[in-house]
Short mmCIF file of C-alpha atoms in Angstrom, two decimals:
data_model
loop_
_atom_site.label_atom_id
_atom_site.label_comp_id
_atom_site.label_asym_id
_atom_site.label_seq_id
_atom_site.Cartn_x
_atom_site.Cartn_y
_atom_site.Cartn_z
CA GLY A 1 -62.66 -48.05 46.25
CA ALA A 2 -61.81 -49.81 43.02
CA GLY A 3 -63.15 -48.35 39.82
CA VAL A 4 -64.24 -50.07 36.64
CA SER A 5 -61.55 -52.36 35.30
CA GLN A 6 -61.17 -53.71 31.79
CA SER A 7 -58.93 -56.34 30.30
CA PRO A 8 -56.92 -56.63 28.25
CA ARG A 9 -55.87 -52.98 28.00
CA TYR A 10 -54.50 -53.59 24.50
CA LYS A 11 -55.43 -56.30 22.03
CA VAL A 12 -53.89 -56.82 18.62
CA THR A 13 -55.48 -59.49 16.49
CA LYS A 14 -55.58 -60.60 12.90
CA ARG A 15 -58.56 -60.13 10.69
CA GLY A 16 -60.98 -63.03 11.01
CA GLN A 17 -60.08 -63.91 14.60
CA ASP A 18 -62.54 -63.72 17.50
CA VAL A 19 -61.82 -61.47 20.49
CA ALA A 20 -63.34 -61.26 23.96
CA LEU A 21 -63.13 -58.06 25.97
CA ARG A 22 -63.81 -58.13 29.68
CA CYS A 23 -65.31 -55.54 32.01
CA ASP A 24 -65.43 -55.69 35.80
CA PRO A 25 -67.77 -52.96 37.09
CA ILE A 26 -67.65 -51.08 40.35
CA SER A 27 -68.83 -53.40 43.10
CA GLY A 28 -72.57 -53.17 43.64
CA HIS A 29 -73.30 -51.32 40.43
CA VAL A 30 -76.47 -52.59 38.82
CA SER A 31 -76.05 -51.20 35.31
CA LEU A 32 -73.20 -51.94 32.95
CA TYR A 33 -72.68 -50.24 29.58
CA TRP A 34 -70.45 -50.85 26.60
CA TYR A 35 -69.35 -48.01 24.32
CA ARG A 36 -66.97 -47.70 21.43
CA GLN A 37 -64.90 -44.59 20.88
CA ALA A 38 -63.12 -43.63 17.69
CA LEU A 39 -60.25 -41.17 17.82
CA GLY A 40 -61.46 -37.60 18.08
CA GLN A 41 -65.07 -38.57 18.69
CA GLY A 42 -67.33 -39.12 21.67
CA PRO A 43 -68.19 -42.61 22.90
CA GLU A 44 -70.86 -44.42 20.91
CA PHE A 45 -73.33 -46.67 22.73
CA LEU A 46 -73.26 -50.39 22.00
CA THR A 47 -75.32 -52.18 24.65
CA TYR A 48 -76.21 -52.20 28.34
CA PHE A 49 -77.32 -54.51 31.13
CA ASN A 50 -79.27 -54.20 34.32
CA TYR A 51 -78.03 -57.04 36.49
CA GLU A 52 -77.74 -59.97 34.07
CA ALA A 53 -80.46 -58.82 31.69
CA GLN A 54 -79.47 -57.16 28.46
CA GLN A 55 -81.77 -54.15 28.25
CA ASP A 56 -80.74 -52.55 24.99
CA LYS A 57 -78.48 -53.85 22.25
CA SER A 58 -79.52 -51.37 19.61
CA GLY A 59 -76.01 -50.02 19.25
CA LEU A 60 -74.33 -53.30 18.33
CA PRO A 61 -73.17 -52.78 14.72
CA ASN A 62 -74.03 -56.26 13.43
CA ASP A 63 -74.44 -59.85 14.54
CA ARG A 64 -70.68 -60.37 14.89
CA PHE A 65 -70.95 -58.40 18.12
CA SER A 66 -72.46 -59.91 21.26
CA ALA A 67 -72.29 -59.29 24.97
CA GLU A 68 -73.19 -61.13 28.12
CA ARG A 69 -73.24 -60.59 31.86
CA PRO A 70 -74.28 -64.01 33.15
CA GLU A 71 -74.01 -63.40 36.90
CA GLY A 72 -74.86 -59.74 36.93
CA SER A 73 -71.30 -58.61 37.55
CA ILE A 74 -68.49 -59.15 35.04
CA SER A 75 -69.39 -58.68 31.39
CA THR A 76 -67.79 -59.89 28.19
CA LEU A 77 -68.08 -58.23 24.80
CA THR A 78 -67.28 -60.68 22.02
CA ILE A 79 -66.48 -59.77 18.45
CA GLN A 80 -66.43 -62.67 16.01
CA ARG A 81 -64.53 -62.71 12.73
CA THR A 82 -62.94 -59.35 13.39
CA GLU A 83 -62.53 -56.83 10.61
CA GLN A 84 -60.21 -53.84 10.35
CA ARG A 85 -63.13 -51.47 10.81
CA ASP A 86 -63.63 -52.94 14.30
CA SER A 87 -60.40 -51.26 15.44
CA ALA A 88 -61.28 -48.75 18.15
CA MET A 89 -61.22 -48.09 21.88
CA TYR A 90 -63.89 -50.14 23.62
CA ARG A 91 -65.06 -48.60 26.86
CA CYS A 92 -67.12 -50.05 29.65
CA ALA A 93 -69.04 -47.98 32.20
CA SER A 94 -71.13 -48.84 35.21
CA SER A 95 -73.72 -47.04 37.30
CA LEU A 96 -75.41 -47.76 40.59
CA LEU A 97 -79.02 -47.44 39.48
CA GLY A 98 -78.93 -45.94 36.01
CA ASP A 99 -77.69 -42.57 37.11
CA GLU A 100 -74.13 -41.32 36.71
CA GLN A 101 -71.96 -43.60 34.63
CA PHE A 102 -68.31 -44.18 35.49
CA PHE A 103 -65.96 -45.31 32.80
CA GLY A 104 -63.17 -47.84 32.85
CA PRO A 105 -59.76 -47.36 31.19
CA GLY A 106 -60.85 -49.02 27.95
CA THR A 107 -59.46 -51.74 25.72
CA ARG A 108 -57.63 -50.58 22.61
CA LEU A 109 -58.42 -53.11 19.86
CA THR A 110 -56.31 -53.19 16.73
CA VAL A 111 -57.28 -55.53 13.91
CA LEU A 112 -54.50 -56.12 11.40
CA GLN B 1 -78.48 -33.64 12.18
CA LYS B 2 -76.55 -35.25 15.01
CA GLU B 3 -78.45 -35.96 18.22
CA VAL B 4 -75.92 -34.07 20.34
CA GLU B 5 -73.78 -31.35 18.82
CA GLN B 6 -70.74 -29.55 20.15
CA ASN B 7 -68.25 -27.19 18.58
CA SER B 8 -65.08 -29.24 18.18
CA GLY B 9 -62.81 -26.28 18.99
CA PRO B 10 -60.14 -25.82 20.00
CA LEU B 11 -61.39 -23.20 22.42
CA SER B 12 -58.39 -21.21 23.51
CA VAL B 13 -58.76 -19.50 26.90
CA PRO B 14 -56.24 -17.42 28.87
CA GLU B 15 -55.43 -18.69 32.34
CA GLY B 16 -57.83 -17.21 34.89
CA ALA B 17 -60.57 -16.50 32.34
CA ILE B 18 -63.97 -18.14 31.96
CA ALA B 19 -64.35 -20.94 29.43
CA SER B 20 -67.85 -21.29 27.99
CA LEU B 21 -68.83 -24.53 26.27
CA ASN B 22 -72.13 -25.16 24.52
CA CYS B 23 -74.04 -28.28 23.57
CA THR B 24 -77.33 -28.65 21.71
CA TYR B 25 -79.50 -31.74 21.51
CA SER B 26 -82.32 -32.76 19.19
CA ASP B 27 -84.57 -35.03 21.27
CA ARG B 28 -87.05 -33.13 23.41
CA GLY B 29 -87.58 -36.30 25.46
CA SER B 30 -84.08 -36.01 26.89
CA GLN B 31 -84.13 -35.87 30.68
CA SER B 32 -80.60 -35.88 32.03
CA PHE B 33 -77.50 -34.07 30.88
CA PHE B 34 -73.90 -34.81 31.73
CA TRP B 35 -70.52 -33.19 31.25
CA TYR B 36 -67.44 -35.37 31.08
CA ARG B 37 -63.83 -34.31 30.86
CA GLN B 38 -61.41 -36.45 28.89
CA TYR B 39 -57.68 -35.91 28.96
CA SER B 40 -55.72 -37.13 25.96
CA GLY B 41 -55.31 -40.89 26.11
CA LYS B 42 -57.51 -41.24 29.19
CA SER B 43 -61.09 -42.29 29.84
CA PRO B 44 -63.96 -39.83 30.29
CA GLU B 45 -64.48 -38.65 33.86
CA LEU B 46 -67.76 -37.21 35.08
CA ILE B 47 -67.65 -33.53 36.02
CA MET B 48 -71.28 -32.88 36.75
CA PHE B 49 -74.84 -33.53 35.70
CA ILE B 50 -78.02 -31.48 35.53
CA TYR B 51 -81.66 -32.50 35.32
CA SER B 52 -83.65 -29.28 35.77
CA ASN B 53 -83.76 -26.00 33.92
CA GLY B 54 -81.48 -23.35 35.32
CA ASP B 55 -77.98 -23.33 36.73
CA LYS B 56 -76.10 -25.83 38.85
CA GLU B 57 -72.78 -24.92 40.39
CA ASP B 58 -70.03 -27.23 41.60
CA GLY B 59 -66.80 -25.53 42.53
CA ARG B 60 -65.40 -23.73 39.47
CA PHE B 61 -67.93 -25.42 37.19
CA THR B 62 -71.46 -24.28 36.38
CA ALA B 63 -73.84 -26.22 34.18
CA GLN B 64 -76.76 -24.41 32.60
CA LEU B 65 -79.79 -26.12 31.09
CA ASN B 66 -82.49 -24.64 28.88
CA LYS B 67 -84.88 -27.38 27.79
CA ALA B 68 -87.07 -25.03 25.75
CA SER B 69 -84.10 -24.10 23.59
CA GLN B 70 -82.58 -27.58 23.85
CA TYR B 71 -79.15 -26.56 24.94
CA VAL B 72 -76.88 -27.18 27.86
CA SER B 73 -73.71 -25.30 28.62
CA LEU B 74 -70.70 -25.58 30.90
CA LEU B 75 -68.82 -22.64 32.35
CA ILE B 76 -65.36 -23.10 33.80
CA ARG B 77 -64.35 -20.17 36.00
CA ASP B 78 -60.75 -19.25 36.76
CA SER B 79 -59.52 -21.62 34.05
CA GLN B 80 -56.25 -23.39 34.80
CA PRO B 81 -53.80 -25.09 32.43
CA SER B 82 -54.88 -28.38 34.04
CA ASP B 83 -58.36 -27.77 32.61
CA SER B 84 -56.95 -28.30 29.11
CA ALA B 85 -58.84 -31.35 27.87
CA THR B 86 -61.76 -32.41 25.70
CA TYR B 87 -65.16 -31.82 27.25
CA LEU B 88 -67.91 -34.21 26.28
CA CYS B 89 -71.60 -33.44 26.55
CA ALA B 90 -73.88 -36.44 27.03
CA VAL B 91 -77.64 -36.75 27.04
CA ARG B 92 -79.89 -39.47 28.45
CA LYS B 93 -83.54 -39.94 27.61
CA ALA B 94 -84.65 -41.88 30.66
CA ALA B 95 -83.23 -43.49 33.77
CA GLY B 96 -81.03 -46.45 33.07
CA ASN B 97 -80.77 -45.67 29.40
CA LYS B 98 -77.78 -45.16 27.22
CA LEU B 99 -75.87 -41.91 26.99
CA THR B 100 -75.64 -40.19 23.64
CA PHE B 101 -72.45 -38.17 23.40
CA GLY B 102 -71.46 -35.18 21.37
CA GLY B 103 -68.13 -35.13 19.60
CA GLY B 104 -66.52 -33.06 22.34
CA THR B 105 -64.98 -29.61 22.56
CA ARG B 106 -61.24 -29.34 22.96
CA VAL B 107 -60.23 -26.65 25.44
CA LEU B 108 -56.74 -25.16 25.65
CA VAL B 109 -55.92 -22.98 28.65
CA LYS B 110 -52.83 -20.92 28.01
CA PRO B 111 -50.67 -19.63 30.88
#
């Protein structure tokens, strides 16, 4: 079956612009997670949802970052007023009931 | 002290040998432990997970968990060049919660 999909795969933006990153989880998966991964490091947790409810947003770096999953399926991670330090690979993962997490291909964000 | 620590490597292993990877974690409340493999430029893929003390085997892979000592390890038997990748250890405190990852260990299997 289809895995986790993310779009766009690559995003180049200018400092100060807003970006929206999309994640489409595996069909039927209840939990959806957002991570950020810097080169040479492991993924770092940002936030996660069970259905449409945001359960934990402790990993969001600051209030420029927000996420939503309004219908309990597709999720959007929004970064407002982007800064160069926001450049990273943003990864989405989903799990059936909070067990094994399966990762999507990621969105490579570059802020110029 | 990082919550999850791994030796960054590279761990160089001859083809056919056993690769041994270690991971230590700081939170005694951790309940579930995962090993992911990540090829260069790709996303992490789940290899296996372990919840209970002891060993768990899956094909050429064996995960070992020692909660008293707060470490989890991964053994790769009969290592193949295709096993060359970064191996990420991840820890979860409770069901449905976030994963906390180590920095990964890079493994190089030489023919």
